[in-house]
Tab-separated table of C-alpha atoms in Angstrom:
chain	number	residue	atom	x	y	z
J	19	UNK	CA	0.000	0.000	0.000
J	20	UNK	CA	1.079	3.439	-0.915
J	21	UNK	CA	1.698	5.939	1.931
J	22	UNK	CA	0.104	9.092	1.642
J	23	UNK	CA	2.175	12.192	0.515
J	24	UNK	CA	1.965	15.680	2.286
J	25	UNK	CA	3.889	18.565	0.332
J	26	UNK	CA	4.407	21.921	2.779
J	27	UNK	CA	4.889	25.010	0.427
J	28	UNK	CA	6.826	26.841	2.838
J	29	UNK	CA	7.420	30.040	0.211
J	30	UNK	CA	9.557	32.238	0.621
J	31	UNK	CA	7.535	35.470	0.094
J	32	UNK	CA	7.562	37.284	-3.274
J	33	UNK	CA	7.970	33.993	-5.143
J	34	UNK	CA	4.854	33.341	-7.072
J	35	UNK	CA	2.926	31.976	-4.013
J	36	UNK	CA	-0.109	33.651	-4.505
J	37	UNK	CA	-0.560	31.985	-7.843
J	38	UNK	CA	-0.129	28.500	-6.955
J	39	UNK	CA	-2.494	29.181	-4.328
J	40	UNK	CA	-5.066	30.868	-6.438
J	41	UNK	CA	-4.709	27.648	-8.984
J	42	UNK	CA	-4.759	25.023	-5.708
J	43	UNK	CA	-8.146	26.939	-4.030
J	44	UNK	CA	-10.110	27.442	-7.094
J	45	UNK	CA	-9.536	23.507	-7.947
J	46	UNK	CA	-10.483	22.442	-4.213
J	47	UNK	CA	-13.942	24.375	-3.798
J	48	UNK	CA	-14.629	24.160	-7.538
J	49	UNK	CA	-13.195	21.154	-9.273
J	50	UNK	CA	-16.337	20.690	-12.162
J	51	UNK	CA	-15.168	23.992	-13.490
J	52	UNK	CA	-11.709	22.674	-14.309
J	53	UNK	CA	-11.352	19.254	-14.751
J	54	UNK	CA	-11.430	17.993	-11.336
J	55	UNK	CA	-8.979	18.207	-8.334
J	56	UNK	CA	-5.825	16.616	-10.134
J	57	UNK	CA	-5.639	14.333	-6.598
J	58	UNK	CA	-4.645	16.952	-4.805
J	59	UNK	CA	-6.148	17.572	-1.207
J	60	UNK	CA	-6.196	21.118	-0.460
J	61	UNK	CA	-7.425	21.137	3.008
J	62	UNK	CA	-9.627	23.794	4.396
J	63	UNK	CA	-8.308	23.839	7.861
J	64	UNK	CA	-6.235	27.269	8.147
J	65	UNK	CA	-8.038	28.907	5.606
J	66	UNK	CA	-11.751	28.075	6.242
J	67	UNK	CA	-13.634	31.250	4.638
J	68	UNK	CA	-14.151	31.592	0.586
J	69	UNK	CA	-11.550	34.247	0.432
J	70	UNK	CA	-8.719	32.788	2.633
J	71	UNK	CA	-6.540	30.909	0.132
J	72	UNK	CA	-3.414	30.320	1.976
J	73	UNK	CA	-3.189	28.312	5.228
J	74	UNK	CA	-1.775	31.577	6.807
J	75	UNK	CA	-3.507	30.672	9.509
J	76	UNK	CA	-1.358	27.460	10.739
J	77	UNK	CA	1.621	29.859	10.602
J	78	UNK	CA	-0.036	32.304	12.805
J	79	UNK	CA	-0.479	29.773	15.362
J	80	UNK	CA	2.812	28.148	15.442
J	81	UNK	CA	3.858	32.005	15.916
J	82	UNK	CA	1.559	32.286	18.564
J	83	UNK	CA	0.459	35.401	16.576
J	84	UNK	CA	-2.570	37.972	17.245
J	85	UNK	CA	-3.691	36.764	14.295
J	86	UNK	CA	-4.695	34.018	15.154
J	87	UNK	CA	-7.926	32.867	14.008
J	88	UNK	CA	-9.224	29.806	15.268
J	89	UNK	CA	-12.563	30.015	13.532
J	90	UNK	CA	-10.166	29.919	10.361
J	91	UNK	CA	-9.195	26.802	11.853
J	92	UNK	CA	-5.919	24.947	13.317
J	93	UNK	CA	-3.796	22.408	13.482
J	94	UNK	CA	-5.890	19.963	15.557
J	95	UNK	CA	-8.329	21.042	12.852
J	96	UNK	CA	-6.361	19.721	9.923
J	97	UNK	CA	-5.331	16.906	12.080
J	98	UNK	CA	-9.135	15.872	12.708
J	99	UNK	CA	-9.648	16.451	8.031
J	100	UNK	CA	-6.762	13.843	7.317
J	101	UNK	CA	-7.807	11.781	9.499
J	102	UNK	CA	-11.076	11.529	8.061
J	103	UNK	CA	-10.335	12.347	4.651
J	104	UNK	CA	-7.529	10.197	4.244
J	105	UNK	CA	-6.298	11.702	0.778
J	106	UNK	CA	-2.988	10.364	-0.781
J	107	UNK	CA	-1.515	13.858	-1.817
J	108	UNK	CA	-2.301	16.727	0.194
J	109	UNK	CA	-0.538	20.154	-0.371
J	110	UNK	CA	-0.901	23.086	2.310
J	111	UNK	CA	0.782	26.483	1.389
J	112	UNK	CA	1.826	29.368	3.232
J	113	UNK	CA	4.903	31.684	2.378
J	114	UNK	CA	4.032	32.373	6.567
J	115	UNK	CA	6.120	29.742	7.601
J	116	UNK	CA	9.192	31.572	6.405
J	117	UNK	CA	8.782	33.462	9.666
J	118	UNK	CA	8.357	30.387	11.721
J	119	UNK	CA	11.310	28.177	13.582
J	120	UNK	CA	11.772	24.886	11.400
J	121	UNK	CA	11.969	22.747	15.328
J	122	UNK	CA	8.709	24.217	15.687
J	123	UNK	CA	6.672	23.060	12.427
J	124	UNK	CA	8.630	20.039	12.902
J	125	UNK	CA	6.663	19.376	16.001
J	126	UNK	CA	3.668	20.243	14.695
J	127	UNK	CA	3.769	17.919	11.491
J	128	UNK	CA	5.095	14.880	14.064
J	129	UNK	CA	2.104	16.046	16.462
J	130	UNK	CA	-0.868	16.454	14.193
J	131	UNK	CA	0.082	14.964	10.343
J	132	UNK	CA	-0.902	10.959	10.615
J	133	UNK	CA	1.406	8.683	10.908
J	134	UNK	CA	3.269	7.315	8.141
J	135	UNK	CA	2.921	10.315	5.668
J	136	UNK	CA	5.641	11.146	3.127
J	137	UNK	CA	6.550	14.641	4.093
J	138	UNK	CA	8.055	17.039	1.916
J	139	UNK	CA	9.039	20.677	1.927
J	140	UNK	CA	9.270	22.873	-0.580
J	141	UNK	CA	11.023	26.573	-0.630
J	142	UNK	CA	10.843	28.639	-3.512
J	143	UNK	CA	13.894	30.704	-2.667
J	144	UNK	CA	14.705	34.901	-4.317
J	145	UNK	CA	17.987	35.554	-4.673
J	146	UNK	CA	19.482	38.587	-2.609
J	147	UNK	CA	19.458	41.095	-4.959
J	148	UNK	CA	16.043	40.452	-6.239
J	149	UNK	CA	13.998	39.723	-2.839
J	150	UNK	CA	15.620	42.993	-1.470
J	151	UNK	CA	14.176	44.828	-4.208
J	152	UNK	CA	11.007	42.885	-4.091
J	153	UNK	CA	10.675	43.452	0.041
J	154	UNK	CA	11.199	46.645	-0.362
J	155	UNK	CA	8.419	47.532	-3.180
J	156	UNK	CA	6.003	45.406	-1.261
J	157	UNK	CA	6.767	47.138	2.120
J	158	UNK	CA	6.428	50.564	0.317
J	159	UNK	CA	3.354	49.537	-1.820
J	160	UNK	CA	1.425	49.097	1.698
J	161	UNK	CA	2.351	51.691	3.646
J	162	UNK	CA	4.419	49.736	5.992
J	163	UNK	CA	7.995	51.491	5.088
J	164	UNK	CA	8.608	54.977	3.926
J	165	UNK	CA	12.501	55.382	4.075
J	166	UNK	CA	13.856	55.619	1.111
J	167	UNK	CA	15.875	52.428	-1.029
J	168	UNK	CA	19.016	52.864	-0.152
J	169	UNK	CA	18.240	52.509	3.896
J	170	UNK	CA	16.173	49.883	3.117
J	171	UNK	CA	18.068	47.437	1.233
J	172	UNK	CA	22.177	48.276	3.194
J	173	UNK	CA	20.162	47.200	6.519
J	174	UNK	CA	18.406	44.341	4.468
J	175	UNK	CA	21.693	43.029	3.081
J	176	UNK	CA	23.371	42.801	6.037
J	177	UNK	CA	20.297	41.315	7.840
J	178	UNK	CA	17.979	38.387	7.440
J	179	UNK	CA	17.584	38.793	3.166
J	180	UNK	CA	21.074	39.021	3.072
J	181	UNK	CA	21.683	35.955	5.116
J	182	UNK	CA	19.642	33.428	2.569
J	183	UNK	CA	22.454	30.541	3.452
J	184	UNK	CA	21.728	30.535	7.713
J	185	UNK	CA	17.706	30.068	7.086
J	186	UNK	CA	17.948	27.264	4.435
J	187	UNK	CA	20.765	25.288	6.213
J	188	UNK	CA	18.452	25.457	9.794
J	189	UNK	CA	15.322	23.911	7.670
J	190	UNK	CA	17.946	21.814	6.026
J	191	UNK	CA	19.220	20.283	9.405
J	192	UNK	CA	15.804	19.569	10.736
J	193	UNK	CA	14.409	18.151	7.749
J	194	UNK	CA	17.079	16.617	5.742
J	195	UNK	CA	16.659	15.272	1.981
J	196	UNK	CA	13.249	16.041	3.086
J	197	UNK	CA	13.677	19.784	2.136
J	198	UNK	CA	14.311	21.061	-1.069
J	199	UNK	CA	15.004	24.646	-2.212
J	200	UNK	CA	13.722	25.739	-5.777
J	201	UNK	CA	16.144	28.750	-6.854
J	202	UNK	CA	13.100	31.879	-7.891
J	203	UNK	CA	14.440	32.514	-10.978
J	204	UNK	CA	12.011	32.307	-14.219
J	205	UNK	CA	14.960	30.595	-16.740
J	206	UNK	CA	15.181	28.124	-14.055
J	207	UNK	CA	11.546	27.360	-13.652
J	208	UNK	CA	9.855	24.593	-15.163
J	209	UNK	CA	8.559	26.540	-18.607
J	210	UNK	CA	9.228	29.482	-17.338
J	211	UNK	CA	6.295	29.081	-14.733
J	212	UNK	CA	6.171	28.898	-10.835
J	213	UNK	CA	3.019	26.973	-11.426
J	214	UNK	CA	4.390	24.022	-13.699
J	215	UNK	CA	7.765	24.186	-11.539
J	216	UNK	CA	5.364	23.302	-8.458
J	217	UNK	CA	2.518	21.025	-9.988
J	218	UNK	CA	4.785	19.294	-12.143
J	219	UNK	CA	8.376	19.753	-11.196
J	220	UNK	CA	7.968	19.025	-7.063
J	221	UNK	CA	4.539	18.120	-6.112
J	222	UNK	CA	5.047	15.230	-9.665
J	223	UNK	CA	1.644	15.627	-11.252
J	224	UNK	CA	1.146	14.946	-14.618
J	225	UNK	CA	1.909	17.465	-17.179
J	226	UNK	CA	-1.490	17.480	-18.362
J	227	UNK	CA	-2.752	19.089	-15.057
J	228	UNK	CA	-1.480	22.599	-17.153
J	229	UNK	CA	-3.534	22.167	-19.619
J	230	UNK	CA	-7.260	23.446	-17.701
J	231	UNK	CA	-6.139	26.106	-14.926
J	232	UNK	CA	-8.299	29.094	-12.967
J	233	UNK	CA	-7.850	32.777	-14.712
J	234	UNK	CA	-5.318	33.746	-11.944
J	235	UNK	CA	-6.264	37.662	-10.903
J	236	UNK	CA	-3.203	39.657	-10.863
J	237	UNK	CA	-4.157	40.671	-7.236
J	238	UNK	CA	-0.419	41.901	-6.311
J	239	UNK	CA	1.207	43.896	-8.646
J	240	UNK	CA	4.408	45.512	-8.317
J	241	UNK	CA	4.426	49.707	-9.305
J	242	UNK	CA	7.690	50.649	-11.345
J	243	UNK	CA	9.903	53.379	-9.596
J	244	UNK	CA	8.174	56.531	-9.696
J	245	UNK	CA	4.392	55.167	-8.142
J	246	UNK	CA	6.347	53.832	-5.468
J	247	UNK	CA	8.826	56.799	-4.872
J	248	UNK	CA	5.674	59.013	-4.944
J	249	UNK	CA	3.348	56.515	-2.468
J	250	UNK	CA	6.489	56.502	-0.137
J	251	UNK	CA	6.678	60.469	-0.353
J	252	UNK	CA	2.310	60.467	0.573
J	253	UNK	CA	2.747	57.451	3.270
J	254	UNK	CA	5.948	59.300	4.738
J	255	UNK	CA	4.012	62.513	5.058
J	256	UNK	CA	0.575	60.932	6.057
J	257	UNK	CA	2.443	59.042	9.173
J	258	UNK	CA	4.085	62.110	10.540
J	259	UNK	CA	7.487	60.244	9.104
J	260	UNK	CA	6.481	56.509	9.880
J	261	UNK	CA	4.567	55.421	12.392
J	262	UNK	CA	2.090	52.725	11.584
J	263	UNK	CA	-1.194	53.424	9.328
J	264	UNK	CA	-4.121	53.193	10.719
J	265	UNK	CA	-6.367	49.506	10.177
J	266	UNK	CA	-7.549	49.428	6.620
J	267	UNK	CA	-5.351	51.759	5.529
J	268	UNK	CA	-3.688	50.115	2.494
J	269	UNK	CA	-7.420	48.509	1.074
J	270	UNK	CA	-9.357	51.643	1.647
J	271	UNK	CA	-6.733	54.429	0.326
J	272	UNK	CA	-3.587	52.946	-0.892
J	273	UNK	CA	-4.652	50.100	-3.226
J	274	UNK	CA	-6.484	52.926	-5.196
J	275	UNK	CA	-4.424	55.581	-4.856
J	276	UNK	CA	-1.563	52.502	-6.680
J	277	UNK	CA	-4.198	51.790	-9.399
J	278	UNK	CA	-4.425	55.536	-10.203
J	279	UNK	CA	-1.005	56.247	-10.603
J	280	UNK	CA	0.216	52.980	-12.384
J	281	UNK	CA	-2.366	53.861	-14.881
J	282	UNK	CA	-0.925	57.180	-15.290
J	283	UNK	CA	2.492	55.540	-15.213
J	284	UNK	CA	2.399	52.517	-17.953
J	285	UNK	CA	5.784	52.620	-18.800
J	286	UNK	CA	7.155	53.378	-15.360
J	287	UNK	CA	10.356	51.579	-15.016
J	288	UNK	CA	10.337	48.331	-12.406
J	289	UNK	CA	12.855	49.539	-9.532
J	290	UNK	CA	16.561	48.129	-9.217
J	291	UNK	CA	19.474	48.653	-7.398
J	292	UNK	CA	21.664	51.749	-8.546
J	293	UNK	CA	25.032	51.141	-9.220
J	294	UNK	CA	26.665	51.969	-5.799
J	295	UNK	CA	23.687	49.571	-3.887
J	296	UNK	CA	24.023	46.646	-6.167
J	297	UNK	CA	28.015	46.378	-5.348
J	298	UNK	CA	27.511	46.672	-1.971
J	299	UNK	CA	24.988	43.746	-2.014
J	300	UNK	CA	27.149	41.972	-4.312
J	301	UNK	CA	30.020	42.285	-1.775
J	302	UNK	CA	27.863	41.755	1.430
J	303	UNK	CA	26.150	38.718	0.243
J	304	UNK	CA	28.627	37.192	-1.872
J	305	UNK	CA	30.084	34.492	0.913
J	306	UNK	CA	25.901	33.795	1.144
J	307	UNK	CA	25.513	32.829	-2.026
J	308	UNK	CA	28.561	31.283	-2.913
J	309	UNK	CA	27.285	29.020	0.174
J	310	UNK	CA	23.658	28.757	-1.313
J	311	UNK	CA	25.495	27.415	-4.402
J	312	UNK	CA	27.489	25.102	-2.890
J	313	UNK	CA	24.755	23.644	-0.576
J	314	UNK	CA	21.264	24.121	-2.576
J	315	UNK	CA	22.545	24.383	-6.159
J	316	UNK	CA	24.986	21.310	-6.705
J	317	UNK	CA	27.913	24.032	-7.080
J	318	UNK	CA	25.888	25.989	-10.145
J	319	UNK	CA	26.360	29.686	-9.634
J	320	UNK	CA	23.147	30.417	-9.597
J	321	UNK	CA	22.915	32.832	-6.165
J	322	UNK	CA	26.466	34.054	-7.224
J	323	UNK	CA	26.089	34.356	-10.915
J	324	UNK	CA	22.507	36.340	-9.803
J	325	UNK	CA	24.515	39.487	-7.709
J	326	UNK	CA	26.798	39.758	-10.670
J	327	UNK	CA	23.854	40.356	-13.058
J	328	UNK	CA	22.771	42.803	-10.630
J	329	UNK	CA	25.924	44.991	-10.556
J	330	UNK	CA	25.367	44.347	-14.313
J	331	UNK	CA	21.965	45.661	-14.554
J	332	UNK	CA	22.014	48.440	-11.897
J	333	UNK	CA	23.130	51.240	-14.799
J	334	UNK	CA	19.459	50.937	-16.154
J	335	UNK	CA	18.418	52.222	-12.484
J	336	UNK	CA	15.798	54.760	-13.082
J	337	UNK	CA	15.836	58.103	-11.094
J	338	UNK	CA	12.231	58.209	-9.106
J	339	UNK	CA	12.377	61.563	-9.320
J	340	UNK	CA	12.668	62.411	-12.878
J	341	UNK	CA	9.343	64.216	-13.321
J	342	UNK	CA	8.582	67.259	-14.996
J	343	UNK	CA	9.260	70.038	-12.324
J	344	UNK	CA	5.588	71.370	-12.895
J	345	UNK	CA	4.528	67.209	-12.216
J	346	UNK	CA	6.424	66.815	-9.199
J	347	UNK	CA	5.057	70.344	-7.649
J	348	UNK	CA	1.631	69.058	-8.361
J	349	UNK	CA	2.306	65.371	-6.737
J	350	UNK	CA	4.037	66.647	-3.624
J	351	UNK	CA	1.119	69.861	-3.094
J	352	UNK	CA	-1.381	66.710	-3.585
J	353	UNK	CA	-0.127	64.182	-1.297
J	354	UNK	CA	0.406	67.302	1.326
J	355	UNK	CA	-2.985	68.157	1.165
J	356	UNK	CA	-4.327	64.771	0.828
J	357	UNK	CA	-1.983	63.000	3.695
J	358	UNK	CA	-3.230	66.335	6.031
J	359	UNK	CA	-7.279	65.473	5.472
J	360	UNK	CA	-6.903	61.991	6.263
J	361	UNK	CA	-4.207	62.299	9.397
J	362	UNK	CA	-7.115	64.799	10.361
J	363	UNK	CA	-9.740	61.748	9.941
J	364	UNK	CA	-7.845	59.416	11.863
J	365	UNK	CA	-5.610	61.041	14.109
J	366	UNK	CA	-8.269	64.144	15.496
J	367	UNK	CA	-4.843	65.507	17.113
């Protein structure tokens, strides 16, 4: 008899995650609409509301997070749907459990996963350049960050992003052969697509599963240089220099505010490291990779050859503030005026 198979998408953030997820939910709650559930169990515990597509939720709990929600459900809770269930491939996803001690998922997988499942763990993994860039952009987009690049990614490099080698090599001496790392790089993807790569390449469904998938809604999008130089400038402002926004901050002003402004900006340029930033991080993080390489990569200088293509690419760094000087008056009296009325709304002081 078989055993049954569990795959844990562990992320990393900023690596496509939202996609597979999309494709795994929309196949689990409606399978008639496309083709079925290609044998994959995509359990509802830890995401147990129509919107929730990520088991976020287990994270949260291992974290002992605020966030908590046990109506979403937990881990007893997807203990208690295996059980019963019993599928033979079950995926749960979460680029959460980036954030969360490899001992302590180990725990919970031995605690609440039934015995004799084939565990695997998968970890789609940015290399530094590129998820210091892409943390940065997403921090900016929602209003949680509003210092400017070059503060941003010298602490990041020297910090956890810059330090890719230490966080793989602790999930790697917990779990063994049992963890594998997927370098985030689209020529090294399976077709060019995180989707395929996971499906096909690590979870080992059949090719064909491609061939019928969900729309996927482009629910994340990254603004080139300028939106997010000029939503850093309003958030900056708005916070009285950065403390946090209020609750509902980033769905009820932000997210439009980005949808206005990359439609005024199509051909905004996407953001990269200048010159001086990109050798820095190439010097910083170069012993990191050349690890990663070694360790993840069977020697292929793929982390190593990826900072030297970003000291390569960092001359087409676009200024975010080359606007017209009549433009840039009219941005900066806007987001003054705007960022005063709603500090007014929410902060009456």
């Amino acid at each position: 008899m078989t055993s049954p198979r569990l795959i844990l998408h562990v992320g990393d953030r900023k690596t496509g995650t939202t996609t597979i997820q999309h494709v795994l939910d929309a196949r689990a709650r409606n399978p008639e609409a496309y083709g079925g559930t290609f044998g994959v169990h995509y359990p509802l515990a830890g995401r147990n509301i129509e919107q929730r597509i990520t088991h976020v939720n287990l994270a949260h709990e291992l974290l002992e997070d605020k966030r908590f929600t046990p109506d979403l459900g937990g881990w007893a809770d997807l203990s208690e749907e295996l059980h019963s269930a019993q599928p033979p491939l079950t995926v749960i996803s979460s680029e959460g459990f980036e954030s969360v001690a490899p001992g302590v998922v180990a725990q919970a997988l031995d605690t609440y996963i039934p015995k004799g499942t084939e565990i695997t763990l998968v970890a789609y993994i940015r290399p530094h350049a590129d998820r210091i860039v892409a943390s940065y952009a997403q921090n900016v987009k929602t209003g949680k960050y509003v210092l400017p690049l070059d503060t941003f990614a010298r602490r990041s490099m020297r910090g956890r992003l810059g330090a890719l080698h230490k966080r793989a090599a602790a999930w790697k001496s917990v779990f063994g052969d049992r963890y594998h790392v997927r370098p985030y790089a689209r020529d090294l993807l399976m077709d060019r697509d995180v989707v395929a790569d996971f499906l096909v390449g690590q979870v080992g469904l059949d090719a064909a599963v491609m061939q019928n998938l969900p729309p996927i809604p482009d629910e994340n999008p990254t603004p080139g240089v300028r939106v997010l130089e000029l939503i850093r400038q309003l958030t900056q402002t708005m916070t009285k220099g950065g403390t946090d926004l209020p609750p509902g901050a980033d769905q009820r002003m932000l997210a439009p505010l980005r949808a206005t402004l990359m439609g005024m900006y199509p051909d905004d340029p996407k953001l990269r490291l200048t010159p001086d930033l990109a050798t820095a991080c190439r010097d910083a993080c170069m012993d990191d990779a050349q690890a990663m390489d070694r360790d993840f990569c069977e020697g292929t200088a793929i982390f190593e050859g990826a900072l030297h293509r970003a000291v390569d690419n960092a001359p087409l760094a676009a200024d975010p503030n080359a606007l017209p000087p009549r433009e840039e008056a009219l941005h900066d009296a806007y987001a003054t005026a705007l960022a005063t009325l709603l500090r007014v709304r929410v902060d009456p002081t």
